[in-house]
mmCIF file of C-alpha atoms and ligand atoms in Angstrom:
data_model
loop_
_atom_site.group_PDB
_atom_site.id
_atom_site.type_symbol
_atom_site.label_atom_id
_atom_site.label_comp_id
_atom_site.label_asym_id
_atom_site.label_seq_id
_atom_site.Cartn_x
_atom_site.Cartn_y
_atom_site.Cartn_z
ATOM 1 C CA ALA A 1 0.000 0.000 0.000
ATOM 2 C CA GLY A 2 0.957 3.648 -0.200
ATOM 3 C CA THR A 3 1.591 5.859 -3.214
ATOM 4 C CA ARG A 4 3.669 5.419 -6.341
ATOM 5 C CA THR A 5 6.676 7.022 -7.960
ATOM 6 C CA LEU A 6 8.524 6.363 -11.201
ATOM 7 C CA SER A 7 12.198 5.464 -10.851
ATOM 8 C CA ILE A 8 14.823 5.169 -13.567
ATOM 9 C CA ILE A 9 18.175 3.478 -13.048
ATOM 10 C CA LYS A 10 20.185 5.481 -15.592
ATOM 11 C CA PRO A 11 22.779 4.332 -18.166
ATOM 12 C CA ASP A 12 25.779 5.229 -15.985
ATOM 13 C CA ALA A 13 24.455 2.811 -13.337
ATOM 14 C CA THR A 14 23.391 -0.060 -15.639
ATOM 15 C CA ARG A 15 26.841 0.193 -17.326
ATOM 16 C CA ARG A 16 28.553 -0.322 -13.976
ATOM 17 C CA ASN A 17 26.292 -3.273 -13.019
ATOM 18 C CA LEU A 18 24.651 -1.374 -10.156
ATOM 19 C CA THR A 19 21.024 -2.417 -10.782
ATOM 20 C CA GLY A 20 20.968 -5.039 -8.023
ATOM 21 C CA GLU A 21 22.730 -2.862 -5.496
ATOM 22 C CA ILE A 22 20.343 0.022 -6.108
ATOM 23 C CA ASN A 23 17.338 -2.312 -5.915
ATOM 24 C CA ALA A 24 18.582 -3.686 -2.577
ATOM 25 C CA ARG A 25 18.696 -0.137 -1.214
ATOM 26 C CA LEU A 26 15.190 0.554 -2.473
ATOM 27 C CA GLU A 27 13.797 -2.549 -0.800
ATOM 28 C CA LYS A 28 15.692 -1.886 2.452
ATOM 29 C CA ALA A 29 14.237 1.637 2.420
ATOM 30 C CA GLY A 30 10.740 0.155 2.430
ATOM 31 C CA PHE A 31 9.796 0.369 -1.243
ATOM 32 C CA ARG A 32 8.026 -2.417 -3.086
ATOM 33 C CA ILE A 33 9.161 -2.665 -6.708
ATOM 34 C CA ILE A 34 5.703 -3.275 -8.213
ATOM 35 C CA ALA A 35 6.796 -3.007 -11.877
ATOM 36 C CA GLN A 36 10.192 -3.121 -13.548
ATOM 37 C CA LYS A 37 11.716 -3.461 -17.008
ATOM 38 C CA ARG A 38 15.017 -2.878 -18.758
ATOM 39 C CA LEU A 39 14.948 -1.065 -22.084
ATOM 40 C CA ARG A 40 16.953 1.288 -24.208
ATOM 41 C CA MET A 41 15.314 4.593 -25.085
ATOM 42 C CA ASP A 42 15.962 6.024 -28.498
ATOM 43 C CA ARG A 43 16.675 9.714 -28.824
ATOM 44 C CA ALA A 44 13.065 10.617 -29.679
ATOM 45 C CA MET A 45 11.742 8.751 -26.650
ATOM 46 C CA ALA A 46 14.218 10.515 -24.336
ATOM 47 C CA GLU A 47 13.219 13.892 -25.795
ATOM 48 C CA LYS A 48 9.567 13.094 -25.174
ATOM 49 C CA PHE A 49 10.170 11.932 -21.598
ATOM 50 C CA TYR A 50 12.195 15.051 -20.729
ATOM 51 C CA ASP A 51 9.975 17.447 -22.704
ATOM 52 C CA VAL A 52 9.585 19.738 -19.639
ATOM 53 C CA HIS A 53 13.334 20.461 -19.873
ATOM 54 C CA LYS A 54 13.417 21.200 -23.627
ATOM 55 C CA GLU A 55 14.421 24.852 -23.150
ATOM 56 C CA ARG A 56 17.248 24.027 -20.735
ATOM 57 C CA SER A 57 20.895 24.226 -21.793
ATOM 58 C CA PHE A 58 21.489 20.606 -20.715
ATOM 59 C CA PHE A 59 18.563 19.133 -22.714
ATOM 60 C CA ASN A 60 20.542 17.831 -25.714
ATOM 61 C CA ASP A 61 23.306 16.267 -23.638
ATOM 62 C CA LEU A 62 20.736 14.780 -21.269
ATOM 63 C CA CYS A 63 18.784 13.119 -24.100
ATOM 64 C CA ALA A 64 21.992 11.789 -25.677
ATOM 65 C CA PHE A 65 23.090 10.367 -22.323
ATOM 66 C CA MET A 66 19.709 8.805 -21.501
ATOM 67 C CA SER A 67 19.645 6.998 -24.858
ATOM 68 C CA SER A 68 23.326 5.929 -24.709
ATOM 69 C CA ASP A 69 22.784 2.560 -22.958
ATOM 70 C CA PRO A 70 19.981 0.564 -21.306
ATOM 71 C CA ILE A 71 17.954 1.937 -18.423
ATOM 72 C CA VAL A 72 15.798 0.129 -15.873
ATOM 73 C CA VAL A 73 12.406 1.758 -15.289
ATOM 74 C CA GLN A 74 10.420 0.837 -12.219
ATOM 75 C CA VAL A 75 7.303 1.712 -10.297
ATOM 76 C CA LEU A 76 8.016 2.015 -6.579
ATOM 77 C CA GLU A 77 5.342 1.918 -3.919
ATOM 78 C CA CYS A 78 5.424 2.986 -0.273
ATOM 79 C CA PRO A 79 3.707 5.576 1.919
ATOM 80 C CA GLY A 80 4.651 9.039 0.559
ATOM 81 C CA ALA A 81 6.652 7.432 -2.258
ATOM 82 C CA VAL A 82 7.607 10.620 -4.173
ATOM 83 C CA LEU A 83 9.142 12.392 -1.170
ATOM 84 C CA ARG A 84 10.628 9.244 0.330
ATOM 85 C CA TYR A 85 12.442 8.437 -2.922
ATOM 86 C CA ARG A 86 13.729 11.986 -3.292
ATOM 87 C CA ASP A 87 15.118 11.631 0.227
ATOM 88 C CA ILE A 88 17.107 8.480 -0.442
ATOM 89 C CA MET A 89 18.209 9.611 -3.965
ATOM 90 C CA GLY A 90 19.841 12.776 -2.659
ATOM 91 C CA ALA A 91 20.386 16.066 -4.504
ATOM 92 C CA THR A 92 20.489 16.156 -8.340
ATOM 93 C CA ASN A 93 24.129 17.222 -8.177
ATOM 94 C CA PRO A 94 26.034 14.480 -6.306
ATOM 95 C CA ALA A 95 28.415 17.154 -4.990
ATOM 96 C CA ASN A 96 25.462 18.453 -2.933
ATOM 97 C CA ALA A 97 23.995 15.066 -1.983
ATOM 98 C CA GLN A 98 23.865 13.913 1.649
ATOM 99 C CA GLU A 99 25.958 11.013 2.957
ATOM 100 C CA GLY A 100 24.327 7.646 2.452
ATOM 101 C CA THR A 101 22.128 8.707 -0.485
ATOM 102 C CA ILE A 102 22.174 6.811 -3.786
ATOM 103 C CA ARG A 103 23.569 9.761 -5.743
ATOM 104 C CA LYS A 104 26.246 10.512 -3.134
ATOM 105 C CA ASP A 105 27.435 6.912 -3.271
ATOM 106 C CA PHE A 106 27.052 6.147 -6.991
ATOM 107 C CA ALA A 107 26.556 9.227 -9.220
ATOM 108 C CA GLU A 108 29.366 10.290 -11.537
ATOM 109 C CA SER A 109 28.174 13.848 -12.296
ATOM 110 C CA ILE A 110 25.092 16.089 -12.301
ATOM 111 C CA GLU A 111 24.100 14.482 -15.620
ATOM 112 C CA ALA A 112 25.212 10.887 -14.988
ATOM 113 C CA ASN A 113 23.512 10.879 -11.595
ATOM 114 C CA SER A 114 22.509 7.183 -11.549
ATOM 115 C CA VAL A 115 18.777 7.530 -10.807
ATOM 116 C CA HIS A 116 15.710 9.580 -11.604
ATOM 117 C CA GLY A 117 12.621 9.940 -9.423
ATOM 118 C CA SER A 118 9.368 11.790 -10.065
ATOM 119 C CA ASP A 119 9.145 15.226 -8.422
ATOM 120 C CA SER A 120 5.384 15.262 -7.670
ATOM 121 C CA ASP A 121 2.402 12.910 -7.553
ATOM 122 C CA GLU A 122 1.087 14.461 -10.788
ATOM 123 C CA ASN A 123 4.368 13.868 -12.612
ATOM 124 C CA ALA A 124 4.601 10.369 -11.106
ATOM 125 C CA ALA A 125 1.264 9.476 -12.719
ATOM 126 C CA ARG A 126 2.388 10.938 -16.063
ATOM 127 C CA GLU A 127 5.810 9.251 -15.968
ATOM 128 C CA ILE A 128 4.413 5.864 -14.885
ATOM 129 C CA SER A 129 1.928 5.840 -17.774
ATOM 130 C CA PHE A 130 4.760 6.879 -20.147
ATOM 131 C CA PHE A 131 6.469 3.511 -19.540
ATOM 132 C CA PHE A 132 3.842 1.126 -18.151
ATOM 133 C CA SER A 133 0.299 -0.038 -18.758
ATOM 134 C CA GLU A 134 -1.833 -0.804 -15.664
ATOM 135 C CA MET A 135 -1.552 -4.512 -16.552
ATOM 136 C CA GLU A 136 2.217 -4.402 -16.033
ATOM 137 C CA ILE A 137 1.922 -2.933 -12.531
ATOM 138 C CA VAL A 138 1.348 -5.611 -9.908
ATOM 139 C CA GLY A 139 0.978 -4.154 -6.413
HETATM 140 P P1 CMP B 1 16.652 13.994 -13.437
HETATM 141 O O1 CMP B 1 16.074 13.824 -12.065
HETATM 142 O O2 CMP B 1 16.549 12.820 -14.345
HETATM 143 O O3 CMP B 1 15.946 15.244 -14.155
HETATM 144 C C1 CMP B 1 16.597 15.986 -15.165
HETATM 145 C C2 CMP B 1 18.016 15.573 -15.362
HETATM 146 O O4 CMP B 1 18.816 16.466 -16.096
HETATM 147 C C3 CMP B 1 18.709 15.466 -14.029
HETATM 148 O O5 CMP B 1 18.194 14.373 -13.288
HETATM 149 C C4 CMP B 1 20.164 15.368 -14.463
HETATM 150 O O6 CMP B 1 20.516 14.052 -14.825
HETATM 151 C C5 CMP B 1 20.185 16.215 -15.742
HETATM 152 N N1 CMP B 1 20.917 17.457 -15.623
HETATM 153 C C6 CMP B 1 22.048 17.757 -16.276
HETATM 154 N N2 CMP B 1 22.457 18.983 -15.973
HETATM 155 C C7 CMP B 1 21.585 19.486 -15.099
HETATM 156 C C8 CMP B 1 21.482 20.743 -14.400
HETATM 157 N N3 CMP B 1 22.375 21.720 -14.567
HETATM 158 N N4 CMP B 1 20.431 20.912 -13.572
HETATM 159 C C9 CMP B 1 19.498 19.936 -13.401
HETATM 160 N N5 CMP B 1 19.549 18.732 -14.041
HETATM 161 C C10 CMP B 1 20.589 18.514 -14.871
#
C-alpha cells in the first residue's frame, strides 16, 4: 500500500552493473518494486520523456546520455513514495547530496547521476503511464 513514484536506473548505473545494489537499497528503504523493465530509449523517446526540460541548456546532452545505454524503469510503492524516494536519492548534483544517499554513493556527475525519481504525484502518474500499462503494474 501507499503511493507510487517512477524510478529510472540510468545508463551510468546499468553500465557499472549497479542495478541489483540500487534495488537492494530501495527494498531496504521500504519500497516495493511493483513493476520493472530494462529497455533502451531512443533519442526521440528521451526527448519526449524530458519534454519539460526542452528549453534548458542541458537538454541535448541529457537526451543523448539517456539513450546511450539501457535503463531500468520501475514503479516504486510505499507511503509518501515521491518524497521518500527523493530523500534516499539525494540532490540532483552528487556534490550536494547527503551522505548515504544513492547519488552521493554512486553518481558520476550532475548528468550521470545514476537515478531519476518523479518530483510530484502528478508527474509520477504521467511518468508511470509513459512507460507502463496498468496490466504491467502488480501491487
Ligand atoms: P533527473 O532527475 O533525471 O531530471 C533531469 C536531469 O537532467 C537530471 O536528473 C540530471 O541528470 C540532468 N541534468 C544535467 N544537468 C543538469 C542541471 N544543470 N540541472 C538539473 N539537471 C541537470
